[in-house]
Tab-separated table of C-alpha atoms and ligand atoms in Angstrom:
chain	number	residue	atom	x	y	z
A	29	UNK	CA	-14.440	-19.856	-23.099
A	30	UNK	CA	-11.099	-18.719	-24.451
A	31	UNK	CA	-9.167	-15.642	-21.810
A	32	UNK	CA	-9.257	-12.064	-22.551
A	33	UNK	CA	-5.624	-10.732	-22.473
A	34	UNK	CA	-6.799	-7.516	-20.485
A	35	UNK	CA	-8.710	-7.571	-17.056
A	36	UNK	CA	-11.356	-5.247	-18.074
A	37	UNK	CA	-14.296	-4.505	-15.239
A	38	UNK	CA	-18.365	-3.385	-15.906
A	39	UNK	CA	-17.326	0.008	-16.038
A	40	UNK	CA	-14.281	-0.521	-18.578
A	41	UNK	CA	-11.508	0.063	-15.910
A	42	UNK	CA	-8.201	-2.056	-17.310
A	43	UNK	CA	-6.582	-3.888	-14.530
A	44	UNK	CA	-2.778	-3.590	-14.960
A	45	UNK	CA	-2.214	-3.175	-11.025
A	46	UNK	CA	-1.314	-6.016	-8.825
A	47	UNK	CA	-0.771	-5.471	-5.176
A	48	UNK	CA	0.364	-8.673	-3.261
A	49	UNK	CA	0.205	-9.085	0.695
A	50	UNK	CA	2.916	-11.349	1.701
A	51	UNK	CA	2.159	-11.307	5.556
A	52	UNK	CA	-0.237	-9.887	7.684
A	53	UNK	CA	2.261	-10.246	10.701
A	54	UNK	CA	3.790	-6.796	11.732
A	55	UNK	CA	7.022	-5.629	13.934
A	56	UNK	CA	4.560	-2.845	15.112
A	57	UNK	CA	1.045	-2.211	15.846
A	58	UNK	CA	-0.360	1.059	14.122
A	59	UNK	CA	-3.532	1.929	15.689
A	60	UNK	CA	-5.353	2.973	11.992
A	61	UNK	CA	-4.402	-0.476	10.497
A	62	UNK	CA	-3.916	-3.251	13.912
A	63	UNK	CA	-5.376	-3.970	16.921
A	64	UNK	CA	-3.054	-3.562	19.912
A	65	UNK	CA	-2.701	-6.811	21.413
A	66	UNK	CA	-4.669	-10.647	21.239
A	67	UNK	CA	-4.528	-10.511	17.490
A	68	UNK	CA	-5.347	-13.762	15.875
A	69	UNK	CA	-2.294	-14.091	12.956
A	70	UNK	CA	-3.489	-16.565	9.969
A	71	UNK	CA	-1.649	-19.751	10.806
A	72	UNK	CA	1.659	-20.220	8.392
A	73	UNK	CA	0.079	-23.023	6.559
A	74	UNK	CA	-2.608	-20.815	5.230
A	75	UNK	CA	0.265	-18.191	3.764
A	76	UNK	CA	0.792	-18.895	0.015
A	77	UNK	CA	3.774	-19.880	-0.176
A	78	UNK	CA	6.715	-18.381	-3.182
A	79	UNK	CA	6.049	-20.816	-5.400
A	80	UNK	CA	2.284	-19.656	-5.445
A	81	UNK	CA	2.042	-16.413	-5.315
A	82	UNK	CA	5.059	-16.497	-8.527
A	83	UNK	CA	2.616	-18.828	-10.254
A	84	UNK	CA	-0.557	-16.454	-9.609
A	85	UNK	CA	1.667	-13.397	-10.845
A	86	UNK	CA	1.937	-15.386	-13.980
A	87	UNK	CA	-1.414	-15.662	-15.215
A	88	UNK	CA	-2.053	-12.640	-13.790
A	89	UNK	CA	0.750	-11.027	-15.963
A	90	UNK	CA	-0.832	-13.420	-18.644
A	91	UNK	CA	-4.134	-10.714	-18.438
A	92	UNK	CA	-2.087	-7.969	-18.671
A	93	UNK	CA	-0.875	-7.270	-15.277
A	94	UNK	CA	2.168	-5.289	-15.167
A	95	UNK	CA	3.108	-3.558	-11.725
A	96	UNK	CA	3.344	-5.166	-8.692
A	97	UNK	CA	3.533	-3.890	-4.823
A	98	UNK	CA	4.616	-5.825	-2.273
A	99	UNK	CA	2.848	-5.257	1.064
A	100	UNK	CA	1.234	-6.863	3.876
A	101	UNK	CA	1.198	-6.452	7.320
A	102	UNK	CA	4.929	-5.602	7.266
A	103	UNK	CA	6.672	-7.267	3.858
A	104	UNK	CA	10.007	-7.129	5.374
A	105	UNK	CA	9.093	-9.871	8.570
A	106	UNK	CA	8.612	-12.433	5.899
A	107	UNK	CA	12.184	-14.303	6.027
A	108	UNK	CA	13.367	-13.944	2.054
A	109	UNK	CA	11.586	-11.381	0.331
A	110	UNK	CA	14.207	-10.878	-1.253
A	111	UNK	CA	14.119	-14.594	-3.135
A	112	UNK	CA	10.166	-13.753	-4.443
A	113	UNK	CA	11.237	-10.583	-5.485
A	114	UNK	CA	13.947	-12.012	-7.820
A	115	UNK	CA	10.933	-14.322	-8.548
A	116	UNK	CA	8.785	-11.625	-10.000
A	117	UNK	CA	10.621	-9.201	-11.534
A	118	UNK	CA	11.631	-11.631	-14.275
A	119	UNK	CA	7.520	-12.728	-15.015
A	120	UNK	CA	7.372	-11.787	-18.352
A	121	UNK	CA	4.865	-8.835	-18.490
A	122	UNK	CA	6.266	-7.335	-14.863
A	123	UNK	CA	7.725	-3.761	-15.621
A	124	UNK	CA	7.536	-2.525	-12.392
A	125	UNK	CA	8.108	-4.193	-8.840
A	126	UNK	CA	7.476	-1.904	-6.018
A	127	UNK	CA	7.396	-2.270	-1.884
A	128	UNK	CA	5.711	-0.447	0.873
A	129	UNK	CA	7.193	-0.818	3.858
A	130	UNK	CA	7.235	0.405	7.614
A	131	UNK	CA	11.293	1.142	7.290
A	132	UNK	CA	12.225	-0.740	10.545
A	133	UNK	CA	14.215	-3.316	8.947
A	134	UNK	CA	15.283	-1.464	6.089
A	135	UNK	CA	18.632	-1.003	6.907
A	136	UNK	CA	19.326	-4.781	7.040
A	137	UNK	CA	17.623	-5.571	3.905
A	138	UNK	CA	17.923	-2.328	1.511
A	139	UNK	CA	21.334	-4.027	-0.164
A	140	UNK	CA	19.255	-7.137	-0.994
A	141	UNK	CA	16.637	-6.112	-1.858
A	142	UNK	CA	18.275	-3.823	-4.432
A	143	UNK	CA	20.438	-6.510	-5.215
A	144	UNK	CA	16.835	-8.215	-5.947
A	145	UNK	CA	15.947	-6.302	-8.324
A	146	UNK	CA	12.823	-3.938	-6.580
A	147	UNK	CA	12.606	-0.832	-8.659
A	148	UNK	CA	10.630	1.249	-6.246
A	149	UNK	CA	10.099	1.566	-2.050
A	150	UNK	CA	7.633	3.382	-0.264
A	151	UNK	CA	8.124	3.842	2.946
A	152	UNK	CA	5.671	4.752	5.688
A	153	UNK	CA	6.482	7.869	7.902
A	154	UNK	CA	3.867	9.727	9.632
A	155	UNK	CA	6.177	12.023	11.237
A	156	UNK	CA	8.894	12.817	12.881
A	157	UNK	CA	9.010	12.971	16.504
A	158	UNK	CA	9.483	9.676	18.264
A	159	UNK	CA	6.366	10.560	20.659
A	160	UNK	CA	4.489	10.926	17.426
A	161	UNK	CA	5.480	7.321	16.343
A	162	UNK	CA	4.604	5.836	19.212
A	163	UNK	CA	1.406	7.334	19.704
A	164	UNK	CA	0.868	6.182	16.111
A	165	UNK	CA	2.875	2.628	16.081
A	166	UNK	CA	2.122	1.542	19.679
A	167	UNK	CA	5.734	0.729	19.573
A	168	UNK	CA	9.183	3.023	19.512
A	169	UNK	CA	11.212	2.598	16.221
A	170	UNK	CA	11.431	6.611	14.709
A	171	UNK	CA	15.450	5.963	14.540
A	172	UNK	CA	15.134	2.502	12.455
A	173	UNK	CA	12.738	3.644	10.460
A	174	UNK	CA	15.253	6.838	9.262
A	175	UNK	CA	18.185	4.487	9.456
A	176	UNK	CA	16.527	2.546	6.646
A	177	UNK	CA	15.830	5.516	4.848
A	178	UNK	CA	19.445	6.520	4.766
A	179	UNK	CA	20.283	3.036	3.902
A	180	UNK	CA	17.892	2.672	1.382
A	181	UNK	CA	18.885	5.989	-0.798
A	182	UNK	CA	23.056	4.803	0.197
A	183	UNK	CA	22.524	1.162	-1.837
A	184	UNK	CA	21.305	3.612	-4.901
A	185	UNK	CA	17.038	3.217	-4.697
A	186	UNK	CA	16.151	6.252	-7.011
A	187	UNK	CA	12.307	7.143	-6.205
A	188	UNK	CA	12.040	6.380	-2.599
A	189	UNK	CA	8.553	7.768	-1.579
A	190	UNK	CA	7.326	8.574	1.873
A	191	UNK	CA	3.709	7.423	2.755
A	192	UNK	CA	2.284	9.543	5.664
A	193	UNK	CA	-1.283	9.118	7.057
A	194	UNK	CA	-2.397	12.610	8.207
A	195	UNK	CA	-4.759	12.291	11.260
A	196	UNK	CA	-6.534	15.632	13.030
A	197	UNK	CA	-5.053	15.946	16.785
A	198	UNK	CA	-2.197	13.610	16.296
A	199	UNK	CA	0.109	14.112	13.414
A	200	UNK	CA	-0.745	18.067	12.489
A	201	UNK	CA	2.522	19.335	13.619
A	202	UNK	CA	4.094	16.979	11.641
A	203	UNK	CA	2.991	18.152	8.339
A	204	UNK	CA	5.326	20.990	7.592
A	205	UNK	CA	9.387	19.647	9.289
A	206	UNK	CA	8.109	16.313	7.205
A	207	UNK	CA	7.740	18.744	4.111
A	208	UNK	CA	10.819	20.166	4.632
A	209	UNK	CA	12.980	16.861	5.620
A	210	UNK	CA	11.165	15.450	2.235
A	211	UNK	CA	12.372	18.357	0.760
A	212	UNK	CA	16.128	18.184	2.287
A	213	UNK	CA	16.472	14.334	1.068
A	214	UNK	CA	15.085	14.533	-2.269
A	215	UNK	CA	12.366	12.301	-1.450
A	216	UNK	CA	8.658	12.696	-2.502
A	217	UNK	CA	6.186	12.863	0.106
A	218	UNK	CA	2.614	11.691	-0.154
A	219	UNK	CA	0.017	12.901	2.491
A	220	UNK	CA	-2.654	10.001	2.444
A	221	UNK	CA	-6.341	10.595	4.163
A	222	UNK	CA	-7.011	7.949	7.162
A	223	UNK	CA	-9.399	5.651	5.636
A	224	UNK	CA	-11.864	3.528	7.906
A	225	UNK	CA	-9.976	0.043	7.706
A	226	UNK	CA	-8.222	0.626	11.633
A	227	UNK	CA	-9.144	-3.232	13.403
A	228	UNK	CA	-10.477	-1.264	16.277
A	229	UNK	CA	-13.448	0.481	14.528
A	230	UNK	CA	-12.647	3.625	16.636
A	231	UNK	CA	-12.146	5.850	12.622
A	232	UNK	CA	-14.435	9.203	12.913
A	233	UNK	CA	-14.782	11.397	10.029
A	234	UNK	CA	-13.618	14.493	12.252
A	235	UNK	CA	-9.884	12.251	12.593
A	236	UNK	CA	-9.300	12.770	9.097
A	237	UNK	CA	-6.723	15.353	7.694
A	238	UNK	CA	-8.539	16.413	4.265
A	239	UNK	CA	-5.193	16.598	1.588
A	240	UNK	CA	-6.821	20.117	1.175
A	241	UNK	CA	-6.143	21.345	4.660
A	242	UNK	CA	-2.714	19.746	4.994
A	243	UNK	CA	-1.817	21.493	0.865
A	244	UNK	CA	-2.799	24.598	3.029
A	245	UNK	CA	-0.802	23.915	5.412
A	246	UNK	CA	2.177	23.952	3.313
A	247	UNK	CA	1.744	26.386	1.073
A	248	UNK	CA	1.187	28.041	4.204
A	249	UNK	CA	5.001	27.277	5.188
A	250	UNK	CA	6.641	26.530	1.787
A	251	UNK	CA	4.485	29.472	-1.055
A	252	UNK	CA	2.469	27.864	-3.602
A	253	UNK	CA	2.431	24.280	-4.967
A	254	UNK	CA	2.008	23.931	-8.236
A	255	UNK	CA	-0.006	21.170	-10.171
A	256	UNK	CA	2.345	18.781	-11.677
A	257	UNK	CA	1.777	16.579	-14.891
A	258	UNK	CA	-0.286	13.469	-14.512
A	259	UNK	CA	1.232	10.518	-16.805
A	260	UNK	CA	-0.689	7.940	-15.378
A	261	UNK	CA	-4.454	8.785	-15.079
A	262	UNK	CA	-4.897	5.761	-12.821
A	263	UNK	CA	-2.680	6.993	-10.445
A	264	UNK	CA	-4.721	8.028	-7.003
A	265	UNK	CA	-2.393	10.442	-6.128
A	266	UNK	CA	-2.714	14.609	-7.127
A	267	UNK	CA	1.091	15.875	-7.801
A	268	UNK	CA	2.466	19.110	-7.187
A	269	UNK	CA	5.960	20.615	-6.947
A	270	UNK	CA	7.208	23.203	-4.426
A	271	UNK	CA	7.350	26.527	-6.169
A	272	UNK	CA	11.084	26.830	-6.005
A	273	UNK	CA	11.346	23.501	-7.499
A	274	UNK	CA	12.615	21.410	-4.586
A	275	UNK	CA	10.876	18.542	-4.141
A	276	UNK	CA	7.274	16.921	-5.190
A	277	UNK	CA	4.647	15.994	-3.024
A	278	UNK	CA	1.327	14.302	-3.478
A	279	UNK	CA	-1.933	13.833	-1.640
A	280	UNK	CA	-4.032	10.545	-1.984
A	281	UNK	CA	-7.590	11.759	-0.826
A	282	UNK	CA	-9.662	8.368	-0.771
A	283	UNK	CA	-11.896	9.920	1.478
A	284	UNK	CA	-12.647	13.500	0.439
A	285	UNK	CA	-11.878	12.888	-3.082
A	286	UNK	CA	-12.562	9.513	-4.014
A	287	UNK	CA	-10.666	7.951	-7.386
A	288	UNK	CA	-12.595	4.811	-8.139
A	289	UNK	CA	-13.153	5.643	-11.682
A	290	UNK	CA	-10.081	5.002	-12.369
A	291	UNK	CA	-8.885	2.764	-10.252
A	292	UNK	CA	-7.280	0.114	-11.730
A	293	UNK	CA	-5.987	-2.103	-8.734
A	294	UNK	CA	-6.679	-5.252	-7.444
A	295	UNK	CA	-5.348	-7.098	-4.449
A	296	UNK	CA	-4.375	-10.693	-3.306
A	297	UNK	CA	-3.930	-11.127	0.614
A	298	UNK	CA	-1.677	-12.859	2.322
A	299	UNK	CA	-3.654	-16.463	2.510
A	300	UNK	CA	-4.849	-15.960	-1.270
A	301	UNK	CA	-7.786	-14.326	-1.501
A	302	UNK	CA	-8.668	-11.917	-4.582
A	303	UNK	CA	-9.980	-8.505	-3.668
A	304	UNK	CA	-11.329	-6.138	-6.588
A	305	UNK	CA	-11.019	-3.238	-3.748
A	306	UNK	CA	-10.129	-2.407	-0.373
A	307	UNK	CA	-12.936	-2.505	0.700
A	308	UNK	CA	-14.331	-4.824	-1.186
A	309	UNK	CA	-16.509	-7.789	1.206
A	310	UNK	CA	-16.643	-10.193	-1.264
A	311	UNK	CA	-13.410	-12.265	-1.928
A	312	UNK	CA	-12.404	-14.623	-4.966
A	313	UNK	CA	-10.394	-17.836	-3.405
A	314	UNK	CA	-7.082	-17.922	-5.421
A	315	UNK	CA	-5.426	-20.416	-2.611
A	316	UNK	CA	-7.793	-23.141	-2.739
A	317	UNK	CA	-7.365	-23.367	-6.551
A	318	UNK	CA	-3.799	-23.024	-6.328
A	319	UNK	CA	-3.481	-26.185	-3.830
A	320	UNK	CA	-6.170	-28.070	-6.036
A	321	UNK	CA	-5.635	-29.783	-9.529
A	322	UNK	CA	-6.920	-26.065	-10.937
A	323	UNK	CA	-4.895	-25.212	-14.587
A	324	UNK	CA	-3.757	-21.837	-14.579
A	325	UNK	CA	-6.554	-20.845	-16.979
A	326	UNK	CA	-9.036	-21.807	-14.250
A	327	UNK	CA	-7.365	-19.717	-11.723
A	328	UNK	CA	-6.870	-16.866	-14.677
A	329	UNK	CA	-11.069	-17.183	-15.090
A	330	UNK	CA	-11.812	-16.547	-11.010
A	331	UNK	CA	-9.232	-13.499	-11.476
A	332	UNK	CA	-11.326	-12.571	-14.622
A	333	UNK	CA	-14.904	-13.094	-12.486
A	334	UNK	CA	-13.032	-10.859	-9.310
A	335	UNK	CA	-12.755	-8.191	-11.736
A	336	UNK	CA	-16.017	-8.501	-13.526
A	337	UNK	CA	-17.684	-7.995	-10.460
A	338	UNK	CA	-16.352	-5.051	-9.400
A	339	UNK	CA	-18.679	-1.932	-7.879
A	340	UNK	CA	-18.052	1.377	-8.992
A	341	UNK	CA	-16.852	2.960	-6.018
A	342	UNK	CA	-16.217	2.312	-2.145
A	343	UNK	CA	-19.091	4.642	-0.949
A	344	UNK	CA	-17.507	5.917	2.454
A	345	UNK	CA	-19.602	8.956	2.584
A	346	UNK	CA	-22.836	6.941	1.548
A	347	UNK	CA	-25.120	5.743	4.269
A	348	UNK	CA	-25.044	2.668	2.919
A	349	UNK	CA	-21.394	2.057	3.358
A	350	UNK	CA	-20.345	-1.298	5.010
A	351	UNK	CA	-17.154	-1.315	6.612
A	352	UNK	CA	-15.174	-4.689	5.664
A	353	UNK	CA	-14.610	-7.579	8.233
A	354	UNK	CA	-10.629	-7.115	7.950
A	355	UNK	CA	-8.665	-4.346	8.615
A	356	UNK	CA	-5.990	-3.001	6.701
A	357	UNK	CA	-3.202	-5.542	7.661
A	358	UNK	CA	-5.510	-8.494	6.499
A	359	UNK	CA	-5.816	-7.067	3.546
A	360	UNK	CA	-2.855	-5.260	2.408
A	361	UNK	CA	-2.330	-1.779	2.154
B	423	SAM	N1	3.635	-2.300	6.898
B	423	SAM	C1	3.863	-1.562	5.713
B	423	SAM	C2	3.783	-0.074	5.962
B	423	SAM	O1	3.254	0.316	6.997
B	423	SAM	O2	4.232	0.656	5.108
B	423	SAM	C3	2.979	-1.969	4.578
B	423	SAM	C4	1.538	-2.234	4.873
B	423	SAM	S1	0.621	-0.808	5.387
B	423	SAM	C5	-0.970	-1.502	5.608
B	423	SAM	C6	0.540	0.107	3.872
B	423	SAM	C7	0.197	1.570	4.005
B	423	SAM	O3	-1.139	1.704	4.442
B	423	SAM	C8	1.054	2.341	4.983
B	423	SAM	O4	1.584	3.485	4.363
B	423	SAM	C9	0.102	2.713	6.077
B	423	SAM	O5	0.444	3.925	6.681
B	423	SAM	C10	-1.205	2.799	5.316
B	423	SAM	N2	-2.393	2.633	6.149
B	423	SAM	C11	-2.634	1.683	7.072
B	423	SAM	N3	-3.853	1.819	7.609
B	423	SAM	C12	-4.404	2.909	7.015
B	423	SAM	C13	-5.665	3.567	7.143
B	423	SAM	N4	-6.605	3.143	7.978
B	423	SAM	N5	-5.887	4.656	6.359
B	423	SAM	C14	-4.943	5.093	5.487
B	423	SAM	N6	-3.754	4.501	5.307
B	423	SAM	C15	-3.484	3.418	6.082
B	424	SF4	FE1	2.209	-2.617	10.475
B	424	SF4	FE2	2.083	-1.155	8.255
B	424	SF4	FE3	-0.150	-1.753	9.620
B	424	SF4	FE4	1.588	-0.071	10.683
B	424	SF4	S1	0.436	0.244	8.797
B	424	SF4	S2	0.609	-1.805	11.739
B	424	SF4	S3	3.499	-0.864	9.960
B	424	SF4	S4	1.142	-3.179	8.583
């Protein structure tokens, strides 16, 4: 059976999205994504390694894979990243080589990672009050965390995006002075709904921030926002622009407004396994072909069978929903 040369699902949803977990270690311990303490880590060994997760970007890019994110767990604890990044960026097919990161060791690694050749950073702020972070991260680190910002738009990253998870009783005073400091920086801000992937199982509908209460909010503060253009239909986030034209900010409503028909992401954890959603509970074993005689055509057709089986949606308000067995830092956010 010869390869297509697109990954094209049931539902004809072209897979040109790649999102890579390099770790699932982290420098802090977010309560929506980690458990707090006796966390059982995937043993090194288990880790692909550079040379595999390069190889699986190949074929990938081979079936018409074209962006990448970096994530994990926190990218930046894996000693390197910079060396895979100038790994991938060259695969012919990449375009676009992005990261999401927590910020706290930005400021060490922005110039490298620039240097690297990563196009695009996203990094995760929920607010901006240190009591907020730590209520959040378990852990102090607000300071770091806009140390690598500053850092990161000083060694010339165009783009940088901040990622903040809106949660009802925690971060709602956050929502407008992170508009405005968004707004201040030239940075784009995207509000994203909790989604129930926290390692503690505590997630309850009523903890989640609807985008449409928190674009309230700021129209509330800031006067209208206005709809900006979509180029990429795929993309889960709804744009808008502030009315007087400073800054863009977007909302990512996986909950309230779910985007699965056009999603066009897949995932690959830290230890190898193929996901076809985040909350997918089936996994494709990429790691076990990868350390076996497999040809990369072999691999290519598990990819192609991971996206072949893909559901239509993730069904979080149906009763039928079953939560995955990891949580968001096994999987990669
Ligand atoms: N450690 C990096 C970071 O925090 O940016 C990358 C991995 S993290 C899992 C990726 C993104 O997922 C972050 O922006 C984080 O805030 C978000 N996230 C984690 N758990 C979430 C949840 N349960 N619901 C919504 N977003 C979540
Ligand atoms: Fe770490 Fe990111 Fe998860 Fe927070 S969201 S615990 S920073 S992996």
């Amino acid at each position: 059976m010869s390869l297509p040369t697109q990954l094209v699902d049931s539902l004809g949803r072209i897979h040109t999205n790649l999102r890579i977990s390099v770790t699932d270690r982290c420098n802090i311990r977010c309560f929506y994504c980690m458990p707090n303490e006796n966390i059982q880590f995937r043993p090194r060994a288990e880790i692909l390694t550079f040379e595999e997760i390069e190889r699986f970007t190949r074929l990938a890019a081979r079936l018409g894979v074209n962006k990448l994110r970096l994530t994990g767990g926190e990218p930046l604890v894996r000693a390197d990243l910079d060396q895979l990044i100038a790994k991938l960026v060259v695969v012919p097919g990449i375009k676009d080589v992005a990261l999401t990161t927590n910020g706290l060791l930005l400021a060490q690694q922005a110039e490298g990672l620039k240097r690297a050749g990563l196009q695009r950073l996203n990094i995760s702020l929920d607010g901006l009050k240190e009591e907020t972070f730590q209520r959040i991260a378990r852990r102090s680190g607000l300071q770091r965390v806009l140390d690598g910002i500053a850092e990161a738009q000083r060694v010339g990253f165009e783009k940088i995006r901040l990622n903040a998870v809106a949660i009802r009783g925690i971060t709602d005073d956050e929502i407008v002075p992170l508009g405005e400091f968004a707004r201040q920086q030239n940075l784009e801000l995207r509000f994203i709904e909790f989604m129930p992937l926290d390692a503690e199982g505590n997630w309850e509908t009523s903890q989640v921030l609807s985008g449409d209460v928190i674009r309230g909010r700021l129209e509330s503060a800031f006067g209208n926002l206005v709809p900006a253009e979509r180029p990429d239909p795929s993309q889960p986030a709804m744009d808008y622009q502030f009315a007087d034209g400073r800054g863009r900010i977007g909302f990512i409503n996986p909950v309230s407004q779910p985007f699965c028909g056009a999603c066009n992401r897949l995932r690959i954890t830290a230890e190898g396994q193929i996901r076809n959603c985040l909350f997918s509970t089936d996994e494709w074993d990429a790691r076990a072909l990868l350390r076996s005689s497999a040809s990369d055509d072999e691999i290519a057709r598990h990819l192609v069978e991971c996206v072949q089986a893909k559901k239509p949606g993730h069904g979080i308000d149906s009763d039928e929903f079953v939560k995955p067995e990891r949580a968001m830092y096994q999987i990669g956010g």
